XYZ file of C-alpha atoms in Angstrom:
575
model
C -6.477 35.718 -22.747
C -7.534 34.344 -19.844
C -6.811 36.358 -16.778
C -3.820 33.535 -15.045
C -2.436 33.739 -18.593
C -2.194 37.380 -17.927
C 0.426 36.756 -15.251
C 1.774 33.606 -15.845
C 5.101 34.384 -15.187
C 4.624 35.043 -11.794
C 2.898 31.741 -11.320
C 5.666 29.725 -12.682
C 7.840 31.211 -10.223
C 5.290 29.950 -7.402
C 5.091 26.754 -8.584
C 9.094 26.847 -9.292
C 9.302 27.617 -5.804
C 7.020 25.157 -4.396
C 8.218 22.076 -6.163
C 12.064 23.031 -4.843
C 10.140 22.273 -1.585
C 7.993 19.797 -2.151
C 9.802 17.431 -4.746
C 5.821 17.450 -6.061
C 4.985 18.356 -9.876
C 2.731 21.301 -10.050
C 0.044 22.347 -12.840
C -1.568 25.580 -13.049
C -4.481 25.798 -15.439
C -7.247 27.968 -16.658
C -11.022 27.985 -16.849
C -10.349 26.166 -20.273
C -8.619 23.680 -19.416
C -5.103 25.190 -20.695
C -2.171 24.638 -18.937
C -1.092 27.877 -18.239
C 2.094 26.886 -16.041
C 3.746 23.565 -15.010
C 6.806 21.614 -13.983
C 6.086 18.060 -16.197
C 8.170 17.082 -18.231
C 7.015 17.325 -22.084
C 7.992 13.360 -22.034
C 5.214 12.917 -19.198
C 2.429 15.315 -20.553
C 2.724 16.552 -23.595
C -0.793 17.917 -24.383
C -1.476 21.716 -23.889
C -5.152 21.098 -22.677
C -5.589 18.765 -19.203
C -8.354 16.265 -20.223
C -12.107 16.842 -20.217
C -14.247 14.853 -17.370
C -10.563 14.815 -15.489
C -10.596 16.027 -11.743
C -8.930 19.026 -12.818
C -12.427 19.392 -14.940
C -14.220 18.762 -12.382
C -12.529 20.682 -9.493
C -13.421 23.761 -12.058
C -16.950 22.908 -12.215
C -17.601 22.702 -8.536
C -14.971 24.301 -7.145
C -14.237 21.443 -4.434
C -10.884 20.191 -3.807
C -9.897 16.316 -5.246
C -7.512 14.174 -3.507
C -6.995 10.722 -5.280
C -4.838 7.992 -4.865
C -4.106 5.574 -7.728
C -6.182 7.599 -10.294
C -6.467 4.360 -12.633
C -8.049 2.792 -10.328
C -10.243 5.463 -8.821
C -14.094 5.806 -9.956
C -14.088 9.614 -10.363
C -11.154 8.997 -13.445
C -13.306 6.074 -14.538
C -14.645 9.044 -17.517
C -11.870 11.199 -18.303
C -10.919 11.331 -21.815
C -7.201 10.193 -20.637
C -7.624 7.218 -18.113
C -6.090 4.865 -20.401
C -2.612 6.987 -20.837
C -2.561 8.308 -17.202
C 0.991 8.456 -15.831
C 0.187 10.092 -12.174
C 0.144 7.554 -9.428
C -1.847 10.419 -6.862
C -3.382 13.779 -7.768
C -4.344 16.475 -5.420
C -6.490 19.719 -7.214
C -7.465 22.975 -5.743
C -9.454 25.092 -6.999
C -8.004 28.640 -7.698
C -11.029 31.333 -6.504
C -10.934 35.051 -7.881
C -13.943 37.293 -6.412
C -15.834 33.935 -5.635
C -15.397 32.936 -9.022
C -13.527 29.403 -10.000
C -10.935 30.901 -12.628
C -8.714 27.902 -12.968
C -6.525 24.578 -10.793
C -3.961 24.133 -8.935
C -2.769 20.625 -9.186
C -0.043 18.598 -7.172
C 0.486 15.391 -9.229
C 3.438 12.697 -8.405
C 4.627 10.500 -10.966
C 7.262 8.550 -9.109
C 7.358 6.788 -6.344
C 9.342 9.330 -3.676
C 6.689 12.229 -5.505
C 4.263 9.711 -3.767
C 5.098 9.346 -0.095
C 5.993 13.094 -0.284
C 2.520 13.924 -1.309
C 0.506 11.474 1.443
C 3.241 12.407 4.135
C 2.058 16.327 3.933
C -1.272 15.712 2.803
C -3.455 17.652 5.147
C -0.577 20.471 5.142
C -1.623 20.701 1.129
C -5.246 20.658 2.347
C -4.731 24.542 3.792
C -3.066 25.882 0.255
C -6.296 26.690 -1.021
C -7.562 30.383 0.587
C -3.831 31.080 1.204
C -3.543 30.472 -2.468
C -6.937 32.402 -3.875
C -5.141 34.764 -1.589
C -1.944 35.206 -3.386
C -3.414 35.249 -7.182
C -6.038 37.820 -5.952
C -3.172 39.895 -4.869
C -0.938 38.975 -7.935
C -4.314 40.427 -10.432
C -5.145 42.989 -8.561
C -1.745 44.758 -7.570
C 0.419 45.775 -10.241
C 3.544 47.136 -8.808
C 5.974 44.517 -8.466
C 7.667 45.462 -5.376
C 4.944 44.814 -3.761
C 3.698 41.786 -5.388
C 7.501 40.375 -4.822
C 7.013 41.292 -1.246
C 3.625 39.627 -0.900
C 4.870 36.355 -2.993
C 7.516 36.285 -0.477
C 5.690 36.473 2.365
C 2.764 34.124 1.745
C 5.140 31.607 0.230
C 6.840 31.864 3.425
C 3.277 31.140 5.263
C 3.525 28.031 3.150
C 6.374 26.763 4.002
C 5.578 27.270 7.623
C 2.392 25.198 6.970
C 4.075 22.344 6.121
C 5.282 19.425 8.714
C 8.997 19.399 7.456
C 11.484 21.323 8.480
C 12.932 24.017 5.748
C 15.912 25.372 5.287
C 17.460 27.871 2.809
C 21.035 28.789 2.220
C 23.004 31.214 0.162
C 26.162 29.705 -1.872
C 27.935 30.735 0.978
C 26.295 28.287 3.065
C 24.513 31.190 5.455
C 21.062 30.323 6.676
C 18.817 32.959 4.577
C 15.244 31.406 5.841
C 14.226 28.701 7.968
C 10.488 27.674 8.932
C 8.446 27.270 12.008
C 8.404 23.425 12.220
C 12.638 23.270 12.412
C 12.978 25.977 14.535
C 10.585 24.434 16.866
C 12.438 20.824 16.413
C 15.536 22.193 16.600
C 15.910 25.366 18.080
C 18.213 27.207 15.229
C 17.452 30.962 16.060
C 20.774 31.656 17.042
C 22.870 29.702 13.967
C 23.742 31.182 11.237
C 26.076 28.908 9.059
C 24.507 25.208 8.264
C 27.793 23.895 9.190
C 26.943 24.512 12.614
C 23.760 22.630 12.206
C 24.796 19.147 10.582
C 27.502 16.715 11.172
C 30.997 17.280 9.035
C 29.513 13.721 7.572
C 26.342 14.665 6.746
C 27.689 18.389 5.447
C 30.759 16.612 3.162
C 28.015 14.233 1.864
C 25.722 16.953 0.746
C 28.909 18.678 -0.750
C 29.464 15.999 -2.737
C 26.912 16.213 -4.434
C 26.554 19.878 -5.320
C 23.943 20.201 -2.323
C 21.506 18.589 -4.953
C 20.336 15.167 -3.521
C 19.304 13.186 -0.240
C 21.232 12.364 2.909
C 21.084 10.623 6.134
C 19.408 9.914 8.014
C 21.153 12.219 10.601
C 20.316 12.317 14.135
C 19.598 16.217 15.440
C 18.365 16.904 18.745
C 17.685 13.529 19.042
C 15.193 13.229 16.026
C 16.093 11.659 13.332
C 15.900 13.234 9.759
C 16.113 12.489 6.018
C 17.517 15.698 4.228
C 16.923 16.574 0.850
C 18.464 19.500 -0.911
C 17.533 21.100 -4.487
C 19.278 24.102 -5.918
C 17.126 27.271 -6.453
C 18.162 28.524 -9.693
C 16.721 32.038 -11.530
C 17.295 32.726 -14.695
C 20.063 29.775 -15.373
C 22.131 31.311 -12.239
C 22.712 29.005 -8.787
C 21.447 31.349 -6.161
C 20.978 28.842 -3.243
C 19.782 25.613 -2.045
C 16.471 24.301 -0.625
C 17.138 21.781 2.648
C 13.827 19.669 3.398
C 14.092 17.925 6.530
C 12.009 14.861 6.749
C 11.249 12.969 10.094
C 12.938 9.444 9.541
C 10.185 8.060 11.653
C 7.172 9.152 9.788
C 8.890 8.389 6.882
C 9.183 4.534 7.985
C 6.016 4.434 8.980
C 4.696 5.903 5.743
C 6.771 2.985 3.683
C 5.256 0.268 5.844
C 1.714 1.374 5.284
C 2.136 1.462 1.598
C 3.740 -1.766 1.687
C 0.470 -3.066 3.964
C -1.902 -1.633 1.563
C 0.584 -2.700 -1.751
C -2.179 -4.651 -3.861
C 0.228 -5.973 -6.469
C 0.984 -9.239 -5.349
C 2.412 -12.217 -7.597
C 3.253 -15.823 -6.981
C 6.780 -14.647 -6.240
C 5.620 -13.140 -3.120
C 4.037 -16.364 -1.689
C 6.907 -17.997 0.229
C 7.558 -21.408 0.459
C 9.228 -25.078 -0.189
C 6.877 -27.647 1.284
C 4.924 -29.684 -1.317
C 1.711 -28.740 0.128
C 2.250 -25.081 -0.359
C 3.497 -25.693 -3.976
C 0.906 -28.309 -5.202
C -1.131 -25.013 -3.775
C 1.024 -22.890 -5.724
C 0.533 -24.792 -8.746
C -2.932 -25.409 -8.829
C -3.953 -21.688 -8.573
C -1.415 -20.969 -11.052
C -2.710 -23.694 -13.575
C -6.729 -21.688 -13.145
C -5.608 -17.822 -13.021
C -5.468 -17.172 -16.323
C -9.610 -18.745 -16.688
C -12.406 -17.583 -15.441
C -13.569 -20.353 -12.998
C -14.892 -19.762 -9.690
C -12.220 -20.765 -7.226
C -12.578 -21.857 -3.818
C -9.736 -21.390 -1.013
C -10.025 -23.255 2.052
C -7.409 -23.003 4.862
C -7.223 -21.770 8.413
C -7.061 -18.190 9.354
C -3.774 -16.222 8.881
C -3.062 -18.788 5.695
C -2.870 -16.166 3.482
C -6.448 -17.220 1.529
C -5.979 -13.337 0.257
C -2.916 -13.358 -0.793
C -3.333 -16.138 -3.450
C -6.503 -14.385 -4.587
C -4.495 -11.390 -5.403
C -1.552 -13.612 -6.769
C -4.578 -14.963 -9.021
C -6.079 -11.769 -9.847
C -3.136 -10.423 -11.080
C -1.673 -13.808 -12.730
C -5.127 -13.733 -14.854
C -6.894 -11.774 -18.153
C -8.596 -9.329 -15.557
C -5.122 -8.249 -14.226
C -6.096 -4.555 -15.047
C -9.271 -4.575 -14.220
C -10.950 -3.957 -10.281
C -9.605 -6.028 -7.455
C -12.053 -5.915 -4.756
C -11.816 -8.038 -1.701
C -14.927 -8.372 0.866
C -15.234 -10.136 3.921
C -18.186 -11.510 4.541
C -18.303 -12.347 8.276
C -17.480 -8.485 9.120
C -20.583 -6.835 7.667
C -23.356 -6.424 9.316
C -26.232 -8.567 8.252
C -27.943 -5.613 7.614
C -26.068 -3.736 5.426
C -24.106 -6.834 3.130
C -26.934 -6.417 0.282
C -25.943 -2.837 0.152
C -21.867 -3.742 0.313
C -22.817 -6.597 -2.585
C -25.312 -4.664 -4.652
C -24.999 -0.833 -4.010
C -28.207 1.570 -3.216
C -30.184 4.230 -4.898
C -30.427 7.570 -2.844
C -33.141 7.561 -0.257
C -32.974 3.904 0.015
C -32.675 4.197 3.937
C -31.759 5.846 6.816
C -28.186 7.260 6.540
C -27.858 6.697 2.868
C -26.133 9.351 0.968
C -27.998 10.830 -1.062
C -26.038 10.240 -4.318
C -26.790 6.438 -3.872
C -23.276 4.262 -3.756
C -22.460 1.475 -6.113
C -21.557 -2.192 -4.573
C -18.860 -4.013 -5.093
C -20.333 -6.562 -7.713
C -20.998 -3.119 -10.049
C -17.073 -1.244 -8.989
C -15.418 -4.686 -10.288
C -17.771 -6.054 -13.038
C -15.218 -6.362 -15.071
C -12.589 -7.219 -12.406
C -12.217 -9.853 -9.403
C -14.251 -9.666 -6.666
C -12.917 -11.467 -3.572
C -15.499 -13.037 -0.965
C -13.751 -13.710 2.337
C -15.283 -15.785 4.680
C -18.427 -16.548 2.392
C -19.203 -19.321 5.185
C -20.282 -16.194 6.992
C -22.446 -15.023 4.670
C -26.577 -15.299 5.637
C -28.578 -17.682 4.031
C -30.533 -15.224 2.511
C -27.981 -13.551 1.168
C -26.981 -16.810 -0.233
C -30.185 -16.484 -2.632
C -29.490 -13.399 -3.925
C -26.343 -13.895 -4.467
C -26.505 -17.293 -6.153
C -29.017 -15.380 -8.570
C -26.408 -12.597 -9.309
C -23.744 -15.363 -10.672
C -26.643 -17.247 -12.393
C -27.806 -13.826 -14.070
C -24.823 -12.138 -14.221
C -26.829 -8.899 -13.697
C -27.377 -7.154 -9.933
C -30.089 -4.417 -8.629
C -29.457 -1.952 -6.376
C -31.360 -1.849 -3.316
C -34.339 0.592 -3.737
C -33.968 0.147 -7.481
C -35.674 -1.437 -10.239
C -33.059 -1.149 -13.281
C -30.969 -4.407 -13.419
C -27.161 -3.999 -13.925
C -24.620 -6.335 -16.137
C -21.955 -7.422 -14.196
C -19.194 -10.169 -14.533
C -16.995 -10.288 -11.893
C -14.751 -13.207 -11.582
C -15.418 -14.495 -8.038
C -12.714 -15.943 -6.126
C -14.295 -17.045 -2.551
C -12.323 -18.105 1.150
C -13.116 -19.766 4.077
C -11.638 -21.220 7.439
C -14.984 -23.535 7.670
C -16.213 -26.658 6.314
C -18.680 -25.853 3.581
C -19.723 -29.492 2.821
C -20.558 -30.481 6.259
C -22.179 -27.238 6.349
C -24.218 -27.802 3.175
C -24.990 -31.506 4.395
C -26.647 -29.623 7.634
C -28.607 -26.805 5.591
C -26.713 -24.193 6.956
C -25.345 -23.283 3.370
C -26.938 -23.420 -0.194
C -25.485 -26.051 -1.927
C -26.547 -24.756 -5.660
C -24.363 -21.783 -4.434
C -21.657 -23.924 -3.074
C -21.145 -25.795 -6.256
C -21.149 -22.913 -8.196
C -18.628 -21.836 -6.161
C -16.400 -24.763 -5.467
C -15.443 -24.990 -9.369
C -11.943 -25.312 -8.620
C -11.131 -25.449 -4.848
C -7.634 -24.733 -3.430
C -6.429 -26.146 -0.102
C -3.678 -24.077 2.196
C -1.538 -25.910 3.958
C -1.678 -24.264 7.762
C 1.814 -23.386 9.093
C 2.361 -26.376 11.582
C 2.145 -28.120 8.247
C 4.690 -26.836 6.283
C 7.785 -27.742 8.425
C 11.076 -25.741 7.666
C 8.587 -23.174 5.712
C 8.446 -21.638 9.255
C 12.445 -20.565 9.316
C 12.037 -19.497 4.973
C 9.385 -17.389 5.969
C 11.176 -16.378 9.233
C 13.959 -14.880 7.460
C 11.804 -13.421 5.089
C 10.420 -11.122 7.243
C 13.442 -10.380 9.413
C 14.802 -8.833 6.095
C 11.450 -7.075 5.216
C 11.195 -5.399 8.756
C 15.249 -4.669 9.286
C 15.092 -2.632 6.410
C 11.883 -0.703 7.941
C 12.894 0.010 10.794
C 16.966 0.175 9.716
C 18.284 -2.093 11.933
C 21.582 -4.078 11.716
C 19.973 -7.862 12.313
C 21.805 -11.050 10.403
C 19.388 -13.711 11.097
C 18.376 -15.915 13.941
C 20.609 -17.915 16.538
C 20.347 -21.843 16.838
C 17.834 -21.737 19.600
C 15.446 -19.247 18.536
C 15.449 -21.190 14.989
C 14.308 -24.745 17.451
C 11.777 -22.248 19.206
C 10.083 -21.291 15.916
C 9.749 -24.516 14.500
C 8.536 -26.618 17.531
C 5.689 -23.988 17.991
C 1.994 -24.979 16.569
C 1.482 -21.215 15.316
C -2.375 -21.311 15.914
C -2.266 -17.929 14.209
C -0.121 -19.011 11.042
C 1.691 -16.877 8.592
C -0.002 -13.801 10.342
C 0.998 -14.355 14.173
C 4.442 -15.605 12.597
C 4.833 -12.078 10.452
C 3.528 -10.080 13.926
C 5.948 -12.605 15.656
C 8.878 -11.274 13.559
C 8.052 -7.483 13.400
C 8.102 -7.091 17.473
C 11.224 -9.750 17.872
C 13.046 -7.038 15.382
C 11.615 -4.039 16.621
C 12.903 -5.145 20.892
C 16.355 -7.120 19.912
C 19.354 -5.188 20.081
C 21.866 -8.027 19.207
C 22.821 -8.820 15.350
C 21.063 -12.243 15.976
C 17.247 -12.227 17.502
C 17.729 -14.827 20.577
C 15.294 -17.145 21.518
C 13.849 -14.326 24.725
C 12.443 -12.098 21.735
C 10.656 -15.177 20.729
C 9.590 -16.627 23.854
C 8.819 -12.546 25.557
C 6.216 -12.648 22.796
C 4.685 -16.144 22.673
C 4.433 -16.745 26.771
C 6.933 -19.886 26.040
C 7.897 -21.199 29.414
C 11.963 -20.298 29.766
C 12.322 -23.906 31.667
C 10.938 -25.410 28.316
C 13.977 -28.349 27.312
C 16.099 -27.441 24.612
C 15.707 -29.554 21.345
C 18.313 -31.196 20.348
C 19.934 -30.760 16.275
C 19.401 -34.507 16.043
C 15.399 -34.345 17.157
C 15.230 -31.003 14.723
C 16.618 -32.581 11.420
C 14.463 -36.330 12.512
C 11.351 -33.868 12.774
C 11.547 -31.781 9.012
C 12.779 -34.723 7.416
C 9.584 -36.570 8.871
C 7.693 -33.332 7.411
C 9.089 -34.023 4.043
C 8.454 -37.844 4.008
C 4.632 -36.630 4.866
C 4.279 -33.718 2.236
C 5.548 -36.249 -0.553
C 3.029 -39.102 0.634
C 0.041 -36.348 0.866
C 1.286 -35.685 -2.886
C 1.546 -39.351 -4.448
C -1.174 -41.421 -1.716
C -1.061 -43.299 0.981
C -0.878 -46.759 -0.899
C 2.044 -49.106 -0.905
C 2.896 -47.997 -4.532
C 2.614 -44.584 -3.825
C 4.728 -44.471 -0.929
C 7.464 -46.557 -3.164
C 7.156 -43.686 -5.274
C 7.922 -41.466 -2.846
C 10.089 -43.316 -1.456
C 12.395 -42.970 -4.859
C 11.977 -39.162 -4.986
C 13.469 -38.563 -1.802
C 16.519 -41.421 -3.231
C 15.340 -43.938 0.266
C 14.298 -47.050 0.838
C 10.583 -48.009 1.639
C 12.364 -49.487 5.100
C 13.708 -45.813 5.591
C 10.784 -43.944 5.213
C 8.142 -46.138 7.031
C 11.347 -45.654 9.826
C 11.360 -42.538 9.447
C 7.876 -41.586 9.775
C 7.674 -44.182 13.275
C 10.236 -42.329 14.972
């Protein structure tokens, strides 16, 4: 038996204790490989043995702590013996050290989305568990009288809890404060209350009663902070015998949302927003090539959203499970792009780890690799990496062995490749091989009442993150946003829309938000409704004639979809 075995019952009261706190599932195993405590669910993992070549292997092996986000996707998973069936969406392991010996894991694993943001939100907190941890088994193995060992767990789980950066609370079922940590007493200055009813609002207190003191609540302001709370009973042997309160900074919380929604790779075509025919015959024609394996070509204007559509693409596609990889081309040094491309063998050259590094053609062979700004990209690079597509095989630099790959290359740019091809400034074997299919993006002056869709797109997106009360736009603002020539596009309109929400403190954002932020002049003339419904219908009229021709029959034809005369429209467009 190995020697955690020996006391696991002690350890499943740890980890019973920690996950009341943390809302984090926790696995103990052994030098085997056996799980020798946890708090999954049978339904979730089943097997008694945590997979070989997993970081739970390797954390034994070396003994270093593994923190990894979206183990599917992660390199170091790429081998264990359970990648395909992995449930976790982020893994933490630390190693569990007896006499400077590596007797077995602790791992924090999060298999839901709240698990998640818990996990990142206290990440470097988790980061300190380790010695305190060794600490506390050492003591568990070593000292057999339980009075003591009850004492000690008590203690260093109460260092724990103090390590953490949310405030802790725990009550008796009489509602009396038992234990409280250093970060709320600090926040919130407690030391002198001894009944939680003191502490939260009748609201917040009836809320939590509701539901047996066994769920989330608020946010609640406190001492002017603002705080999530979530409760969890602490039960022993089938009896109630308190409740856990984890206080959560509202703030940090928002802030951790937004990020994850930044960094969120799993984009569709339902995210790209839009009515005008330019952005749909866009829509349409990447939609019609995602599920082949053509190159694809996206020109349009900076802030377009060129990456977007390649993820809308990737994921629309065959390789939809496979590697996304995006690079931008123009924001490497020239340098060090062979290296990004390609990857290196150790020693290759000054500063290069010493493990070598694979490149992003070798991470996503399988996958999509995205090449932003390839008019960026030097002409010598243009060589090699002509001769990678042609091949299909890379080598890293300093290497010799060649390496299959197959990436699916989607490329972007904001530049003119054929007039740069016609002045030898790009290959154009490369740029043919690359323009298979090319997609054009409409910029935003373009796309006429697409401004106000989008608008109110992200005035919901960002009113939920930072929880504020806004309806929409008023009249004026609405004129603002459409007469301006967003130079920036769908970018400088989202960064537009985050700081008009984030300064307004009406239900409607006013036209000031808009103009505070783009310099407008506040003696600019008001548009009229008449000159605002003459202008989008004029963008219509010029989206369906971009779609049929400029002809005379193809304007007649447009002419009928939009149920006018040819008179009508050729007015229309004049005015």
């Amino acid at each position: 038996m190995s020697r955690l075995k020996s006391i696991s019952s002690e350890l499943l009261h740890i980890i019973d204790a920690l996950q009341a706190v943390t809302n984090v599932d926790i696995t103990i195993v052994d030098e085997h490989l056996d799980r020798v405590v946890t708090t999954v669910k049978s339904d979730i993992e089943s097997s008694r043995k945590v997979p070989v070549n997993s970081a739970f292997h390797k954390c034994i092996l070396d003994g270093e702590q593994y923190f990894i986000e979206n183990p599917k996707e992660n390199l170091m998973c790429l081998n264990c013996m359970d990648a395909a069936d992995c449930k976790e969406l982020i893994e933490f392991c630390i190693p569990i050290k007896y006499n400077d010996e590596i007797i077995g894991v602790l791992g924090m694993c999060a298999y839901d989305e709240l698990a998640r943001h818990n996990l990142l939100l206290n990440k470097e907190s988790y980061m300190n568990f380790e010695s305190r941890l060794s600490d506390l088994i050492s003591t568990i193995l070593s000292e057999k009288n339980t009075v003591k060992m009850l004492e000690y767990r008590s203690s260093e789980l109460l260092t724990l809890i103090n390590s953490l950066n949310d405030g802790i609370i725990v009550i008796n079922n009489n509602k009396d404060i038992i234990t409280t940590n250093k970060y709320i007493n600090e926040k919130l200055n407690i030391s002198d209350i001894s009944d939680i009813r003191e502490l939260l609002t009748e609201k917040i207190y009836n809320q939590l009663l509701s539901v047996g003191f066994n769920g989330e609540a608020g946010p609640v302001k406190l001492n002017g902070m603002e705080f999530v709370i979530n409760t969890n009973p602490i039960v022993v042997k089938g009896n109630n015998e308190g409740f856990v309160l984890l206080f959560s900074d509202f703030n940090k919380m928002k802030e951790s949302v937004l990020e994850s929604n930044r960094k969120k790779d799993l984009i569709t075509f339902d995210d790209i927003v839009g009515e005008s025919e330019a952005l749909l015959q866009a829509r349409r024609e990447a939609l019609q090539v995602a599920e082949s394996d053509a190159s694809i070509l996206i020109y349009g204007e900076t802030g377009t959203g060129k990456e977007v559509f390649a993820r809308a693409i990737h994921n629309a596609g065959s390789r939809k499970n496979n590697v996304f990889m995006a690079l931008n081309c123009g924001a490497i040094p020239e340098n060090l792009i062979e290296s990004e491309l390609f990857g290196y063998e150790k020693g290759s050259f000054t500063g290069a780890k010493s493990t070598g590094k694979m490149g992003k053609f070798e991470i996503c062979k399988d996958g999509t690799l995205f090449l932003d700004e390839i008019g960026d990209l030097p002409f010598l690079m243009q060589v090699k990496l002509n001769r990678a597509l042609e091949e299909k095989e890379i080598t890293r630099v300093g290497g010799s062995v060649p390496i299959k790959v197959n990436p699916r290359i989607i490329s972007a740019t904001h530049k003119n490749l054929s007039l740069l091809v016609d002045n030898n400034l790009f290959r154009d074997d490369l740029y043919y091989r690359l323009n298979v299919v090319p997609i054009h993006l409409p910029p935003l002056r373009e796309r006429g009442y697409d401004v106000i869709i989008l608008s109110r797109y992200f005035l919901n997106y960002f009113s939920r993150i930072y929880n504020k009360d806004i309806k929409g736009f008023t009249a004026e603002a609405e004129i603002l946003l459409l007469k301006y020539k967003f130079p920036g596009n769908i970018r400088e309109l989202r960064n537009l829309i985050e700081y008009a929400i984030i300064f307004e403190e009406n239900s409607l954002i006013g036209k000031d938000s808009i103009k505070r932020k783009l310099g407008v002049d506040s003696k600019e003339e008001n548009i009229k409704l008449a000159d605002l419904t003459r202008g989008y219908e004029k963008s219509v009229i010029l989206n369906k004639i971009k779609m049929y021709g400029k002809d005379l029959d193809a304007k007649k034809k447009a002419a009928e979809q939009l149920g006018i005369s040819i008179a009508t429209l050729y007015r229309k467009i004049e005015e």
